[in-house]
CSV table of C-alpha atoms in Angstrom, one decimal:
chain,number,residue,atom,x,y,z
A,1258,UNK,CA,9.1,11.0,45.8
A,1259,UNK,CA,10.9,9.5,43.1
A,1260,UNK,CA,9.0,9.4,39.7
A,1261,UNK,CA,12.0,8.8,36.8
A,1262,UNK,CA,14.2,5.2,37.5
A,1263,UNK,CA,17.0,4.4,35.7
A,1264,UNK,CA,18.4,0.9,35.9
A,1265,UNK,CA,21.7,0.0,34.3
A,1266,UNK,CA,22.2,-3.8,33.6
A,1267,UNK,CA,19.7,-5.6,35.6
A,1268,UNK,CA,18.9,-8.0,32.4
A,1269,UNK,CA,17.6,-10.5,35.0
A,1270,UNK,CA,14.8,-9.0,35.6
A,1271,UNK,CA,14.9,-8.6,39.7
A,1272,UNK,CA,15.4,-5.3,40.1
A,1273,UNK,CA,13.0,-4.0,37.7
A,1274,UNK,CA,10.4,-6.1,39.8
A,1275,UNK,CA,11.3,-4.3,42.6
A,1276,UNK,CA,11.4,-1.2,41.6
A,1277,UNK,CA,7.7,-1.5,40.2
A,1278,UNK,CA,6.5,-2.1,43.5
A,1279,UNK,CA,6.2,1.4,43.8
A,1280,UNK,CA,3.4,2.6,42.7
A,1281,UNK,CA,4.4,6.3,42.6
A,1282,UNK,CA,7.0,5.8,40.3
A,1283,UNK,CA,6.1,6.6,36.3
A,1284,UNK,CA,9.0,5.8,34.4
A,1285,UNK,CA,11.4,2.8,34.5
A,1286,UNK,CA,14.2,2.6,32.0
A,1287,UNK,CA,16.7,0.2,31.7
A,1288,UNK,CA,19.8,0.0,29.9
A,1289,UNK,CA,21.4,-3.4,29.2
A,1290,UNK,CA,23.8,-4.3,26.7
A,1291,UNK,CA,23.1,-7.5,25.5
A,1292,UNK,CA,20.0,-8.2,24.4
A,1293,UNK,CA,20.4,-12.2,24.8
A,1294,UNK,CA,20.4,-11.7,28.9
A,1295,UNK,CA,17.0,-10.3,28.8
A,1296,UNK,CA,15.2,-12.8,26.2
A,1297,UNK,CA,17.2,-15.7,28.4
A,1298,UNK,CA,15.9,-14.6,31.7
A,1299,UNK,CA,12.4,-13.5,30.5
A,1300,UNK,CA,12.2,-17.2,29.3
A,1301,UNK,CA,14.2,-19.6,32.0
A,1302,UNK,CA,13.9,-17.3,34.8
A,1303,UNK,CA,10.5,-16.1,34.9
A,1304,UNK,CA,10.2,-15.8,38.8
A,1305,UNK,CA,13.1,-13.4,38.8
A,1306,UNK,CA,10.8,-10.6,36.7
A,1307,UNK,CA,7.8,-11.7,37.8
A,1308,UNK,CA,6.1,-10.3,34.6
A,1309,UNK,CA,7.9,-7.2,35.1
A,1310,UNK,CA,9.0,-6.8,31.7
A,1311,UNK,CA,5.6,-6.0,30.4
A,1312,UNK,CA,4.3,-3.2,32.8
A,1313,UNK,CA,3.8,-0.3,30.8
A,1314,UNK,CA,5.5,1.6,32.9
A,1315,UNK,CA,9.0,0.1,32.0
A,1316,UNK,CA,10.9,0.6,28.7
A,1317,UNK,CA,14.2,-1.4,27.8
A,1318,UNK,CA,17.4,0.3,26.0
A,1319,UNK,CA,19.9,-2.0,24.5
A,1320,UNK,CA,23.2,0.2,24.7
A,1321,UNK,CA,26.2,0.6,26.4
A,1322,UNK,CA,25.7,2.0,30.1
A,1323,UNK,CA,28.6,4.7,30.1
A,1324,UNK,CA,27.7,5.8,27.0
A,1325,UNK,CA,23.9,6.5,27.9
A,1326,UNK,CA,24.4,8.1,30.7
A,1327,UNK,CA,26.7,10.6,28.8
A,1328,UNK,CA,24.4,11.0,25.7
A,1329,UNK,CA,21.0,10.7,27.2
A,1330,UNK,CA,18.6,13.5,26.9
A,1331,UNK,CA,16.3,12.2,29.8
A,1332,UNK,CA,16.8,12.6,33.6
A,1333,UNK,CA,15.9,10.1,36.5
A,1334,UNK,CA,15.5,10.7,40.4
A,1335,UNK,CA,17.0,7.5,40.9
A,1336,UNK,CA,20.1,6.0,38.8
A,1337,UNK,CA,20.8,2.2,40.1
A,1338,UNK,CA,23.7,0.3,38.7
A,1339,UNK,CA,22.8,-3.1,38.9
A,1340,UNK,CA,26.4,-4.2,37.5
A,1341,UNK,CA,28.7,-7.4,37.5
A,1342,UNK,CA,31.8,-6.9,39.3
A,1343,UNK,CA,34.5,-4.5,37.6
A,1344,UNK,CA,36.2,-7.1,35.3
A,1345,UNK,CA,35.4,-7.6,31.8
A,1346,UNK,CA,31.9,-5.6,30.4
A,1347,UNK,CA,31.2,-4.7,34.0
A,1348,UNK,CA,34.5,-2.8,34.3
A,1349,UNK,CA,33.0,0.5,32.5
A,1350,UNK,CA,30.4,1.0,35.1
A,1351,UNK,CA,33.4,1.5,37.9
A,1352,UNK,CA,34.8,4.3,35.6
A,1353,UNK,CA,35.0,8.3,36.2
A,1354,UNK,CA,33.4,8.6,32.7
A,1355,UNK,CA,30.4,6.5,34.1
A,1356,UNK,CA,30.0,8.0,37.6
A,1357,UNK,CA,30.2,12.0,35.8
A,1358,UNK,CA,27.5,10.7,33.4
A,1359,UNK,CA,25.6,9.6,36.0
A,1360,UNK,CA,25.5,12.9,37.4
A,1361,UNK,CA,24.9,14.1,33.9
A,1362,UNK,CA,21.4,12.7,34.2
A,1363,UNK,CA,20.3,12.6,37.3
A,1364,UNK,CA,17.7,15.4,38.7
A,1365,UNK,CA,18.6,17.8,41.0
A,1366,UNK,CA,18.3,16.1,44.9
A,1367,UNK,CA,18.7,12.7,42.8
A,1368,UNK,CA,20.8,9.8,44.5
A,1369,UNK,CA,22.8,7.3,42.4
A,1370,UNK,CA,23.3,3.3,44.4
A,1371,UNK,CA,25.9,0.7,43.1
A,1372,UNK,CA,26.7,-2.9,44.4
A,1373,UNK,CA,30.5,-2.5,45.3
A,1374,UNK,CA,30.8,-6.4,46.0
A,1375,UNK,CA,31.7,-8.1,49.4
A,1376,UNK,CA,33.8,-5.5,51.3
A,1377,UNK,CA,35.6,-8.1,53.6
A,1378,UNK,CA,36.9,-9.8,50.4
A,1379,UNK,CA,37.0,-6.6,48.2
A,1380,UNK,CA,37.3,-3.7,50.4
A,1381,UNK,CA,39.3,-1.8,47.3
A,1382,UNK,CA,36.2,-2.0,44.9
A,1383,UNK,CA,34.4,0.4,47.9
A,1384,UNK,CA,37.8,3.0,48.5
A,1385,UNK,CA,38.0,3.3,44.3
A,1386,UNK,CA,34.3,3.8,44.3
A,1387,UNK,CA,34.3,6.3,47.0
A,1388,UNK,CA,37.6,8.2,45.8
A,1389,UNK,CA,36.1,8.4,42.5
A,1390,UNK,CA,32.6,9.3,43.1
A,1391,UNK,CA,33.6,12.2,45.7
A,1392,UNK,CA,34.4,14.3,42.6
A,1393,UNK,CA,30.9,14.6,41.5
A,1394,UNK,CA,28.8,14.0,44.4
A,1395,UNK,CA,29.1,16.3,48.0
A,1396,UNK,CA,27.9,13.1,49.8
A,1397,UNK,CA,29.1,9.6,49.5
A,1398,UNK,CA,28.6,6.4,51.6
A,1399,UNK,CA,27.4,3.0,52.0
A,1400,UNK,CA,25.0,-0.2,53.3
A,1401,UNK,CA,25.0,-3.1,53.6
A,1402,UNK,CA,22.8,-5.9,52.6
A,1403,UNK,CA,22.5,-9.6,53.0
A,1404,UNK,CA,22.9,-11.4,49.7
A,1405,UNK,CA,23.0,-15.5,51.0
A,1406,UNK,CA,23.6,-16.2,47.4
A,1407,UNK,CA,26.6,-14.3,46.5
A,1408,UNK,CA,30.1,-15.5,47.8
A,1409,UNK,CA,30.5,-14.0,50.9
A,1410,UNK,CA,26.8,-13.4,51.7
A,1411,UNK,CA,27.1,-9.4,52.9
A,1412,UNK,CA,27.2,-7.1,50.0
A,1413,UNK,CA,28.0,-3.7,50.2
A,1414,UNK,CA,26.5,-0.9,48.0
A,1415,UNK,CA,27.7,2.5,47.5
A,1416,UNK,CA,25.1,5.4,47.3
A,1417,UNK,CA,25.8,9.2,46.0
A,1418,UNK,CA,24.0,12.2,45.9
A,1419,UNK,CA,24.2,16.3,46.2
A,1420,UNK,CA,21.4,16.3,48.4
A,1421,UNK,CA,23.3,16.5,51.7
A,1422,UNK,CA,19.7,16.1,53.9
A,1423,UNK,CA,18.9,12.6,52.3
A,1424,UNK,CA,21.8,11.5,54.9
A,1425,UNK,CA,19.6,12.8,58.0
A,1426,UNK,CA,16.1,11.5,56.9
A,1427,UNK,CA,14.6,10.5,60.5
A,1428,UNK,CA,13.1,7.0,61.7
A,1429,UNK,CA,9.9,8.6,61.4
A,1430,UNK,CA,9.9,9.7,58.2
A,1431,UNK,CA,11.3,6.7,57.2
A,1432,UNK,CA,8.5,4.4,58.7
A,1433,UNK,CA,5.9,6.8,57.6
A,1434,UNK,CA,6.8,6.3,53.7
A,1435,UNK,CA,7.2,2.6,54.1
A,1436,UNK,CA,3.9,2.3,55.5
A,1437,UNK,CA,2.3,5.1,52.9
A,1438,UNK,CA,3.4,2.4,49.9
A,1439,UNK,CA,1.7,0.3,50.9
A,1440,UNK,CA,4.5,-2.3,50.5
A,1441,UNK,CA,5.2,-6.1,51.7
A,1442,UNK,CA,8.4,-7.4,51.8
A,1443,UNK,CA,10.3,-10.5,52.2
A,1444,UNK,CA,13.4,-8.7,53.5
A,1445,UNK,CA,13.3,-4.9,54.1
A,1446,UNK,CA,11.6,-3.0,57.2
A,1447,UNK,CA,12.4,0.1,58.4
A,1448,UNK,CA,14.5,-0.8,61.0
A,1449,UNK,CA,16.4,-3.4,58.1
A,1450,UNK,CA,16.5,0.1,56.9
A,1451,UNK,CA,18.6,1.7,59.5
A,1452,UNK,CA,21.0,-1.2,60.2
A,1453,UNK,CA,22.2,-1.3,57.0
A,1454,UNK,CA,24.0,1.6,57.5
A,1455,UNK,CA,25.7,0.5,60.3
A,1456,UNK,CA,28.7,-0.1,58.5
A,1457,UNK,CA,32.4,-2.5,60.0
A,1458,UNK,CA,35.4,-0.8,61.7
A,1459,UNK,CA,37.4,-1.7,59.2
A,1460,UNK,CA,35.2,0.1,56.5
A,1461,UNK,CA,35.6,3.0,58.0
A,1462,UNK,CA,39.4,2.7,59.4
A,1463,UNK,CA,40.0,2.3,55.7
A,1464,UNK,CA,37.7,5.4,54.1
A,1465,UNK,CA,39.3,7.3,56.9
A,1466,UNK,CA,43.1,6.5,55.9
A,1467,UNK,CA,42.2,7.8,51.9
């Protein structure tokens, strides 16, 4: 199970609440880079963290993502980039240097997951992400998600890992840990779990043709 989670971005708060749902996890760390996103969402947006910011789990880094990742002595199970899109600040965390930092850090069977946007409108975000990320990882690939309030509503996220049997985890085992945590959620189920993977034609036609 993982115990080490690092979060890049994420100032909002959201996905640290989510990830300290889990119980088995010990250590949270986030990296953000401006310091003004977290203070602003910790005070207007308090139902996105949920009080997250103070479990004592959780410790925040103010720094550049890429260049954590490559000077970091610490290593995580689970490396989320919880990015803007790859224009302006976000653009970094798209990056070779990123992706082979990530992989820097991350523990042995670890698994790295990015948001890669709304394929239908930005299909090339998900082939650049791939392309790049096969040169450090032995498996790449991606789900799917319903986002209602981001344009486009379907988000796709890629995911990255040298641990070939994550890929071929059963139903079983899946429903067994979901019930083991103990967790209650407003979206995800296993079987949310196993249609997100079930990924468009055209997202494959187009991997396929790289």
């Amino acid at each position: 199970h993982a115990k080490h989670i690092l979060i890049i971005g994420g100032g909002d708060g959201a996905m640290l609440r989510e990830v300290t749902r889990h119980k088995n996890v010990e250590t949270i760390t986030m990296v953000e880079i401006d310091a003004g996103v977290v203070s602003f969402c910790r005070q207007y947006l308090p139902n996105h963290n949920a009080g997250s910011y103070d479990d004592p789990r959780f410790t925040l880094v103010i720094d550049d993502g890429v260049n954590f990742v490559n000077q970091t002595h610490q290593t995580f199970d689970v490396i989320i980039s919880d990015c803007t899109d790859p224009i302006g600040p976000g653009e970094s965390l798209f990056t070779s240097a990123f992706y082979e930092g990530c992989k820097r850090c991350l523990n042995p069977g670890g698994i790295f997951v990015a948001q890669n946007g709304v394929c239908f409108l930005q299909q090339d975000e998900a082939l650049d992400s791939h392309r790049k990320l096969s040169h450090y990882f032995s498996d790449v690939g991606f789900y799917q998600a319903a986002i209602p309030t981001y344009y486009g509503g379907i988000m796709t996220f890629a995911w990255a890992t040298n641990n070939d049997a994550l890929r071929h985890l059963s139903s079983e085992i899946i429903q067994a840990r979901f019930h083991a945590a103990g967790l209650k959620c407003r979206y995800y189920n296993p079987a949310i779990h196993a249609a997100a993977f079930a990924l468009p034609q055209y997202l494959h036609d187009a991997l396929s043709a790289q």
